[in-house]
Amino acid sequence: ETGVTQTPRHLVMGMTNKKSLKCEQHLGHNAMYWYKQSAKKPLELMFVYSLEERVENNSVPSRFSPECPNSSHLFLHLHTLQPEDSALYLCASSQGGRSNIQYFGAGTRLSVL
Amino acid sequence: AQTVTQSQPEMSVQEAETVTLSCTYDTSESDYYLFWYKQPPSRQMILVIRQEAYKQQNATENRFSVNFQKAAKSFSLKISDSQLGDAAMYFCAYRRVDSGYALNFGKGTSLLVTP
């Protein structure tokens, strides 16, 4: 049982496709995150939304487009991706505050052909 | 920028034994949090334990404990009475209290538990 749910679990797409990753949190948190996890590299923070406003964008290419329609849902829209974008994409949420503990979903494994 | 280093790509431990995973970090800040996360094959990152830099007492959660050496910037995780279910990737992470949201992760240590 997880408080952060990501769909789909696996996604294969061509370089010209458009797809979206979805994240939903059931924890009542007010911040949501997208991370990229590639082999042999530390997790990379991509985007942060707090109270539905984007507060961090770590030099992510424009082919990744986040959307946060409300505090429970977060999307990552993908278009014209490159093979090097193949990775595990993790969503997290937190309540903010001093410790700001982040809780993660199980990720979407993305393969770009 | 803060960096987190996990110098052990892989570790192995026998069931019921104790293992220690290493983590060092680089920071000029005095107020921060440190975390250990576990990522089993199911891929979900699970918080194992956290430590606030201002607290001298080492955090403990059941079989998991840390050795926090603030001056040495070291934050190791000790797993006692290892179980097969402990097999996973373990990530050390750092977060400044006043920097907003960013968690800085190490590259991880893969823990194998043998019967």
PDB file of C-alpha atoms in Angstrom:
ATOM      1  CA  GLU A   1       0.000   0.000   0.000  1.00  0.00           C
ATOM      2  CA  THR A   2       1.493   3.291  -0.989  1.00  0.00           C
ATOM      3  CA  GLY A   3       0.303   6.828  -0.480  1.00  0.00           C
ATOM      4  CA  VAL A   4       1.876   7.865  -3.783  1.00  0.00           C
ATOM      5  CA  THR A   5       0.654   6.088  -6.915  1.00  0.00           C
ATOM      6  CA  GLN A   6       2.290   6.344 -10.321  1.00  0.00           C
ATOM      7  CA  THR A   7       0.941   5.191 -13.664  1.00  0.00           C
ATOM      8  CA  PRO A   8       1.884   3.593 -15.901  1.00  0.00           C
ATOM      9  CA  ARG A   9       4.487   1.326 -14.322  1.00  0.00           C
ATOM     10  CA  HIS A  10       6.189   0.777 -17.651  1.00  0.00           C
ATOM     11  CA  LEU A  11       6.162   2.828 -20.834  1.00  0.00           C
ATOM     12  CA  VAL A  12       7.828   2.293 -24.182  1.00  0.00           C
ATOM     13  CA  MET A  13       7.653   5.125 -26.647  1.00  0.00           C
ATOM     14  CA  GLY A  14       9.175   6.219 -29.885  1.00  0.00           C
ATOM     15  CA  MET A  15      11.066   9.443 -30.243  1.00  0.00           C
ATOM     16  CA  THR A  16       8.156  11.121 -32.011  1.00  0.00           C
ATOM     17  CA  ASN A  17       5.438  10.040 -29.585  1.00  0.00           C
ATOM     18  CA  LYS A  18       3.668  12.144 -26.985  1.00  0.00           C
ATOM     19  CA  LYS A  19       2.860  10.506 -23.678  1.00  0.00           C
ATOM     20  CA  SER A  20       2.154  11.514 -20.088  1.00  0.00           C
ATOM     21  CA  LEU A  21       3.162  10.135 -16.719  1.00  0.00           C
ATOM     22  CA  LYS A  22       0.704  10.470 -13.866  1.00  0.00           C
ATOM     23  CA  CYS A  23       1.244  10.728 -10.146  1.00  0.00           C
ATOM     24  CA  GLU A  24      -1.386  10.860  -7.419  1.00  0.00           C
ATOM     25  CA  GLN A  25      -0.806  11.268  -3.708  1.00  0.00           C
ATOM     26  CA  HIS A  26      -3.307  10.336  -1.009  1.00  0.00           C
ATOM     27  CA  LEU A  27      -1.363  11.771   1.925  1.00  0.00           C
ATOM     28  CA  GLY A  28      -2.762  15.290   2.042  1.00  0.00           C
ATOM     29  CA  HIS A  29       0.630  16.777   1.191  1.00  0.00           C
ATOM     30  CA  ASN A  30       1.149  20.199  -0.340  1.00  0.00           C
ATOM     31  CA  ALA A  31       4.321  19.622  -2.378  1.00  0.00           C
ATOM     32  CA  MET A  32       5.046  17.213  -5.231  1.00  0.00           C
ATOM     33  CA  TYR A  33       8.225  16.309  -7.064  1.00  0.00           C
ATOM     34  CA  TRP A  34       9.528  14.632 -10.206  1.00  0.00           C
ATOM     35  CA  TYR A  35      12.889  12.848 -10.067  1.00  0.00           C
ATOM     36  CA  LYS A  36      14.850  11.048 -12.766  1.00  0.00           C
ATOM     37  CA  GLN A  37      16.784   7.927 -11.779  1.00  0.00           C
ATOM     38  CA  SER A  38      19.374   6.707 -14.284  1.00  0.00           C
ATOM     39  CA  ALA A  39      21.748   3.804 -13.860  1.00  0.00           C
ATOM     40  CA  LYS A  40      24.942   4.594 -11.956  1.00  0.00           C
ATOM     41  CA  LYS A  41      23.850   8.181 -11.238  1.00  0.00           C
ATOM     42  CA  PRO A  42      22.294   9.838  -8.197  1.00  0.00           C
ATOM     43  CA  LEU A  43      18.636  10.723  -8.364  1.00  0.00           C
ATOM     44  CA  GLU A  44      18.164  13.998 -10.170  1.00  0.00           C
ATOM     45  CA  LEU A  45      15.480  16.413  -9.056  1.00  0.00           C
ATOM     46  CA  MET A  46      13.578  17.691 -12.091  1.00  0.00           C
ATOM     47  CA  PHE A  47      10.639  19.737 -10.843  1.00  0.00           C
ATOM     48  CA  VAL A  48       9.020  20.765  -7.578  1.00  0.00           C
ATOM     49  CA  TYR A  49       5.491  22.045  -7.109  1.00  0.00           C
ATOM     50  CA  SER A  50       4.381  23.615  -3.867  1.00  0.00           C
ATOM     51  CA  LEU A  51       0.714  24.531  -3.437  1.00  0.00           C
ATOM     52  CA  GLU A  52       0.328  23.897  -7.170  1.00  0.00           C
ATOM     53  CA  GLU A  53       2.991  26.416  -8.147  1.00  0.00           C
ATOM     54  CA  ARG A  54       6.254  25.336  -9.716  1.00  0.00           C
ATOM     55  CA  VAL A  55       9.013  26.332  -7.350  1.00  0.00           C
ATOM     56  CA  GLU A  56      11.982  24.514  -8.822  1.00  0.00           C
ATOM     57  CA  ASN A  57      12.976  23.610 -12.350  1.00  0.00           C
ATOM     58  CA  ASN A  58      16.457  22.181 -12.529  1.00  0.00           C
ATOM     59  CA  SER A  59      17.466  22.939 -16.114  1.00  0.00           C
ATOM     60  CA  VAL A  60      15.263  20.240 -17.522  1.00  0.00           C
ATOM     61  CA  PRO A  61      14.883  20.159 -21.338  1.00  0.00           C
ATOM     62  CA  SER A  62      11.622  21.549 -22.652  1.00  0.00           C
ATOM     63  CA  ARG A  63      10.624  18.146 -24.011  1.00  0.00           C
ATOM     64  CA  PHE A  64       9.589  17.443 -20.410  1.00  0.00           C
ATOM     65  CA  SER A  65       6.580  19.510 -19.377  1.00  0.00           C
ATOM     66  CA  PRO A  66       5.115  19.195 -15.875  1.00  0.00           C
ATOM     67  CA  GLU A  67       1.567  19.978 -14.860  1.00  0.00           C
ATOM     68  CA  CYS A  68       0.067  20.180 -11.387  1.00  0.00           C
ATOM     69  CA  PRO A  69      -3.716  20.749 -11.636  1.00  0.00           C
ATOM     70  CA  ASN A  70      -4.261  20.337  -7.880  1.00  0.00           C
ATOM     71  CA  SER A  71      -2.331  19.366  -4.786  1.00  0.00           C
ATOM     72  CA  SER A  72      -3.037  15.661  -5.250  1.00  0.00           C
ATOM     73  CA  HIS A  73      -2.085  15.207  -8.887  1.00  0.00           C
ATOM     74  CA  LEU A  74       1.081  15.718 -10.869  1.00  0.00           C
ATOM     75  CA  PHE A  75       1.738  14.964 -14.515  1.00  0.00           C
ATOM     76  CA  LEU A  76       4.847  14.835 -16.648  1.00  0.00           C
ATOM     77  CA  HIS A  77       4.111  15.353 -20.325  1.00  0.00           C
ATOM     78  CA  LEU A  78       6.676  13.893 -22.677  1.00  0.00           C
ATOM     79  CA  HIS A  79       7.271  14.736 -26.345  1.00  0.00           C
ATOM     80  CA  THR A  80      10.048  14.138 -28.862  1.00  0.00           C
ATOM     81  CA  LEU A  81      12.191  12.370 -26.290  1.00  0.00           C
ATOM     82  CA  GLN A  82      15.691  11.057 -26.882  1.00  0.00           C
ATOM     83  CA  PRO A  83      17.032   7.571 -26.096  1.00  0.00           C
ATOM     84  CA  GLU A  84      19.087   9.052 -23.240  1.00  0.00           C
ATOM     85  CA  ASP A  85      15.825  10.001 -21.555  1.00  0.00           C
ATOM     86  CA  SER A  86      15.215   6.318 -20.827  1.00  0.00           C
ATOM     87  CA  ALA A  87      15.173   6.018 -17.049  1.00  0.00           C
ATOM     88  CA  LEU A  88      13.020   5.441 -14.006  1.00  0.00           C
ATOM     89  CA  TYR A  89      10.891   8.494 -13.249  1.00  0.00           C
ATOM     90  CA  LEU A  90       9.932   8.822  -9.611  1.00  0.00           C
ATOM     91  CA  CYS A  91       7.268  11.015  -8.121  1.00  0.00           C
ATOM     92  CA  ALA A  92       7.327  12.121  -4.486  1.00  0.00           C
ATOM     93  CA  SER A  93       5.223  14.243  -2.173  1.00  0.00           C
ATOM     94  CA  SER A  94       5.805  15.996   1.132  1.00  0.00           C
ATOM     95  CA  GLN A  95       4.062  18.226   3.613  1.00  0.00           C
ATOM     96  CA  GLY A  96       6.800  20.824   3.776  1.00  0.00           C
ATOM     97  CA  GLY A  97       7.905  22.115   7.150  1.00  0.00           C
ATOM     98  CA  ARG A  98      11.235  21.700   8.824  1.00  0.00           C
ATOM     99  CA  SER A  99      11.974  18.050   8.071  1.00  0.00           C
ATOM    100  CA  ASN A 100       9.948  17.959   4.826  1.00  0.00           C
ATOM    101  CA  ILE A 101      10.068  14.185   4.519  1.00  0.00           C
ATOM    102  CA  GLN A 102       9.463  13.052   0.972  1.00  0.00           C
ATOM    103  CA  TYR A 103       7.407   9.961   0.231  1.00  0.00           C
ATOM    104  CA  PHE A 104       7.929   8.235  -3.092  1.00  0.00           C
ATOM    105  CA  GLY A 105       5.903   6.281  -5.590  1.00  0.00           C
ATOM    106  CA  ALA A 106       7.152   3.138  -7.326  1.00  0.00           C
ATOM    107  CA  GLY A 107       8.091   4.985 -10.469  1.00  0.00           C
ATOM    108  CA  THR A 108       7.502   4.664 -14.195  1.00  0.00           C
ATOM    109  CA  ARG A 109      10.144   2.781 -16.141  1.00  0.00           C
ATOM    110  CA  LEU A 110      10.459   4.661 -19.432  1.00  0.00           C
ATOM    111  CA  SER A 111      12.154   3.284 -22.516  1.00  0.00           C
ATOM    112  CA  VAL A 112      12.629   5.548 -25.527  1.00  0.00           C
ATOM    113  CA  LEU A 113      13.311   3.709 -28.776  1.00  0.00           C
TER     114      LEU A 113
ATOM    115  CA  ALA B   1      26.468  22.486  -4.026  1.00  0.00           C
ATOM    116  CA  GLN B   2      26.197  19.755  -1.463  1.00  0.00           C
ATOM    117  CA  THR B   3      27.498  16.342  -2.458  1.00  0.00           C
ATOM    118  CA  VAL B   4      26.756  12.972  -0.947  1.00  0.00           C
ATOM    119  CA  THR B   5      29.205  10.113  -1.375  1.00  0.00           C
ATOM    120  CA  GLN B   6      28.529   6.447  -0.874  1.00  0.00           C
ATOM    121  CA  SER B   7      31.836   4.686  -1.379  1.00  0.00           C
ATOM    122  CA  GLN B   8      30.497   1.126  -1.368  1.00  0.00           C
ATOM    123  CA  PRO B   9      28.679   0.247  -4.598  1.00  0.00           C
ATOM    124  CA  GLU B  10      27.887  -3.233  -3.242  1.00  0.00           C
ATOM    125  CA  MET B  11      27.830  -4.898   0.152  1.00  0.00           C
ATOM    126  CA  SER B  12      26.974  -8.396   1.279  1.00  0.00           C
ATOM    127  CA  VAL B  13      25.827  -9.706   4.663  1.00  0.00           C
ATOM    128  CA  GLN B  14      24.643 -13.025   5.997  1.00  0.00           C
ATOM    129  CA  GLU B  15      21.246 -13.362   7.566  1.00  0.00           C
ATOM    130  CA  ALA B  16      21.215 -12.415  11.252  1.00  0.00           C
ATOM    131  CA  GLU B  17      24.541 -10.602  10.956  1.00  0.00           C
ATOM    132  CA  THR B  18      25.233  -6.871  11.155  1.00  0.00           C
ATOM    133  CA  VAL B  19      26.302  -4.649   8.288  1.00  0.00           C
ATOM    134  CA  THR B  20      27.291  -0.984   8.100  1.00  0.00           C
ATOM    135  CA  LEU B  21      26.784   1.181   5.037  1.00  0.00           C
ATOM    136  CA  SER B  22      28.915   4.304   4.692  1.00  0.00           C
ATOM    137  CA  CYS B  23      27.936   7.799   3.671  1.00  0.00           C
ATOM    138  CA  THR B  24      29.852  11.050   3.713  1.00  0.00           C
ATOM    139  CA  TYR B  25      28.646  14.461   2.681  1.00  0.00           C
ATOM    140  CA  ASP B  26      30.059  17.842   1.963  1.00  0.00           C
ATOM    141  CA  THR B  27      28.408  20.977   3.294  1.00  0.00           C
ATOM    142  CA  SER B  28      29.167  24.300   4.895  1.00  0.00           C
ATOM    143  CA  GLU B  29      25.751  24.454   6.520  1.00  0.00           C
ATOM    144  CA  SER B  30      25.001  23.727  10.163  1.00  0.00           C
ATOM    145  CA  ASP B  31      21.271  23.084   9.928  1.00  0.00           C
ATOM    146  CA  TYR B  32      20.292  20.140   7.786  1.00  0.00           C
ATOM    147  CA  TYR B  33      18.714  16.719   7.700  1.00  0.00           C
ATOM    148  CA  LEU B  34      20.184  13.411   6.647  1.00  0.00           C
ATOM    149  CA  PHE B  35      18.181  10.444   5.450  1.00  0.00           C
ATOM    150  CA  TRP B  36      18.610   6.826   4.498  1.00  0.00           C
ATOM    151  CA  TYR B  37      16.177   5.489   1.918  1.00  0.00           C
ATOM    152  CA  LYS B  38      15.745   1.881   0.840  1.00  0.00           C
ATOM    153  CA  GLN B  39      14.757   0.921  -2.715  1.00  0.00           C
ATOM    154  CA  PRO B  40      13.823  -2.755  -3.058  1.00  0.00           C
ATOM    155  CA  PRO B  41      13.183  -4.427  -6.443  1.00  0.00           C
ATOM    156  CA  SER B  42       9.627  -3.080  -6.285  1.00  0.00           C
ATOM    157  CA  ARG B  43      11.343   0.287  -6.984  1.00  0.00           C
ATOM    158  CA  GLN B  44       9.500   2.309  -4.360  1.00  0.00           C
ATOM    159  CA  MET B  45      11.873   4.453  -2.331  1.00  0.00           C
ATOM    160  CA  ILE B  46      11.116   3.892   1.364  1.00  0.00           C
ATOM    161  CA  LEU B  47      12.382   6.097   4.186  1.00  0.00           C
ATOM    162  CA  VAL B  48      14.407   4.033   6.644  1.00  0.00           C
ATOM    163  CA  ILE B  49      15.686   6.619   9.092  1.00  0.00           C
ATOM    164  CA  ARG B  50      16.398  10.343   9.417  1.00  0.00           C
ATOM    165  CA  GLN B  51      18.741  12.436  11.495  1.00  0.00           C
ATOM    166  CA  GLU B  52      18.575  16.122  12.323  1.00  0.00           C
ATOM    167  CA  ALA B  53      22.008  17.731  12.392  1.00  0.00           C
ATOM    168  CA  TYR B  54      21.289  19.600  15.623  1.00  0.00           C
ATOM    169  CA  LYS B  55      20.573  16.407  17.506  1.00  0.00           C
ATOM    170  CA  GLN B  56      23.661  14.717  18.863  1.00  0.00           C
ATOM    171  CA  GLN B  57      21.860  11.508  19.698  1.00  0.00           C
ATOM    172  CA  ASN B  58      22.014   8.955  16.918  1.00  0.00           C
ATOM    173  CA  ALA B  59      18.652   8.023  15.433  1.00  0.00           C
ATOM    174  CA  THR B  60      17.359   4.479  15.822  1.00  0.00           C
ATOM    175  CA  GLU B  61      14.449   2.664  14.194  1.00  0.00           C
ATOM    176  CA  ASN B  62      14.171  -0.939  15.353  1.00  0.00           C
ATOM    177  CA  ARG B  63      17.063  -2.841  13.692  1.00  0.00           C
ATOM    178  CA  PHE B  64      18.320   0.273  11.907  1.00  0.00           C
ATOM    179  CA  SER B  65      20.576   2.816  13.549  1.00  0.00           C
ATOM    180  CA  VAL B  66      22.951   5.508  12.393  1.00  0.00           C
ATOM    181  CA  ASN B  67      26.359   6.715  13.462  1.00  0.00           C
ATOM    182  CA  PHE B  68      26.251  10.455  12.874  1.00  0.00           C
ATOM    183  CA  GLN B  69      29.617  12.187  13.102  1.00  0.00           C
ATOM    184  CA  LYS B  70      28.901  15.832  12.348  1.00  0.00           C
ATOM    185  CA  ALA B  71      32.486  17.066  12.455  1.00  0.00           C
ATOM    186  CA  ALA B  72      33.612  14.298  10.155  1.00  0.00           C
ATOM    187  CA  LYS B  73      30.515  14.740   7.962  1.00  0.00           C
ATOM    188  CA  SER B  74      29.819  11.058   8.154  1.00  0.00           C
ATOM    189  CA  PHE B  75      26.443   9.336   8.386  1.00  0.00           C
ATOM    190  CA  SER B  76      26.642   5.529   8.344  1.00  0.00           C
ATOM    191  CA  LEU B  77      23.719   3.125   8.577  1.00  0.00           C
ATOM    192  CA  LYS B  78      23.934  -0.011  10.701  1.00  0.00           C
ATOM    193  CA  ILE B  79      21.534  -2.856  10.053  1.00  0.00           C
ATOM    194  CA  SER B  80      21.406  -5.405  12.850  1.00  0.00           C
ATOM    195  CA  ASP B  81      20.037  -8.945  12.628  1.00  0.00           C
ATOM    196  CA  SER B  82      19.877  -8.674   8.825  1.00  0.00           C
ATOM    197  CA  GLN B  83      16.903 -10.261   7.118  1.00  0.00           C
ATOM    198  CA  LEU B  84      16.376 -11.400   3.533  1.00  0.00           C
ATOM    199  CA  GLY B  85      13.888  -8.574   3.110  1.00  0.00           C
ATOM    200  CA  ASP B  86      16.633  -6.036   3.770  1.00  0.00           C
ATOM    201  CA  ALA B  87      18.144  -6.756   0.365  1.00  0.00           C
ATOM    202  CA  ALA B  88      17.810  -3.549  -1.636  1.00  0.00           C
ATOM    203  CA  MET B  89      19.563  -0.418  -2.848  1.00  0.00           C
ATOM    204  CA  TYR B  90      20.223   1.987  -0.003  1.00  0.00           C
ATOM    205  CA  PHE B  91      20.521   5.702  -0.665  1.00  0.00           C
ATOM    206  CA  CYS B  92      21.899   8.343   1.622  1.00  0.00           C
ATOM    207  CA  ALA B  93      20.387  11.811   1.174  1.00  0.00           C
ATOM    208  CA  TYR B  94      20.989  15.314   2.475  1.00  0.00           C
ATOM    209  CA  ARG B  95      18.726  18.309   2.727  1.00  0.00           C
ATOM    210  CA  ARG B  96      19.406  21.815   3.936  1.00  0.00           C
ATOM    211  CA  VAL B  97      16.661  23.077   6.185  1.00  0.00           C
ATOM    212  CA  ASP B  98      16.480  26.558   4.671  1.00  0.00           C
ATOM    213  CA  SER B  99      16.956  25.640   1.013  1.00  0.00           C
ATOM    214  CA  GLY B 100      13.414  24.673   0.221  1.00  0.00           C
ATOM    215  CA  TYR B 101      12.897  21.249  -1.165  1.00  0.00           C
ATOM    216  CA  ALA B 102      15.953  19.695  -2.779  1.00  0.00           C
ATOM    217  CA  LEU B 103      17.143  16.306  -1.563  1.00  0.00           C
ATOM    218  CA  ASN B 104      20.695  15.483  -2.630  1.00  0.00           C
ATOM    219  CA  PHE B 105      21.203  11.760  -3.043  1.00  0.00           C
ATOM    220  CA  GLY B 106      24.273   9.557  -3.172  1.00  0.00           C
ATOM    221  CA  LYS B 107      24.672   6.940  -5.887  1.00  0.00           C
ATOM    222  CA  GLY B 108      23.524   4.153  -3.609  1.00  0.00           C
ATOM    223  CA  THR B 109      24.805   0.894  -2.142  1.00  0.00           C
ATOM    224  CA  SER B 110      23.390  -2.422  -3.266  1.00  0.00           C
ATOM    225  CA  LEU B 111      22.947  -4.720  -0.277  1.00  0.00           C
ATOM    226  CA  LEU B 112      22.840  -8.462  -0.804  1.00  0.00           C
ATOM    227  CA  VAL B 113      21.619 -10.655   2.053  1.00  0.00           C
ATOM    228  CA  THR B 114      22.634 -14.302   1.909  1.00  0.00           C
ATOM    229  CA  PRO B 115      20.952 -17.149   3.806  1.00  0.00           C
TER     230      PRO B 115
END
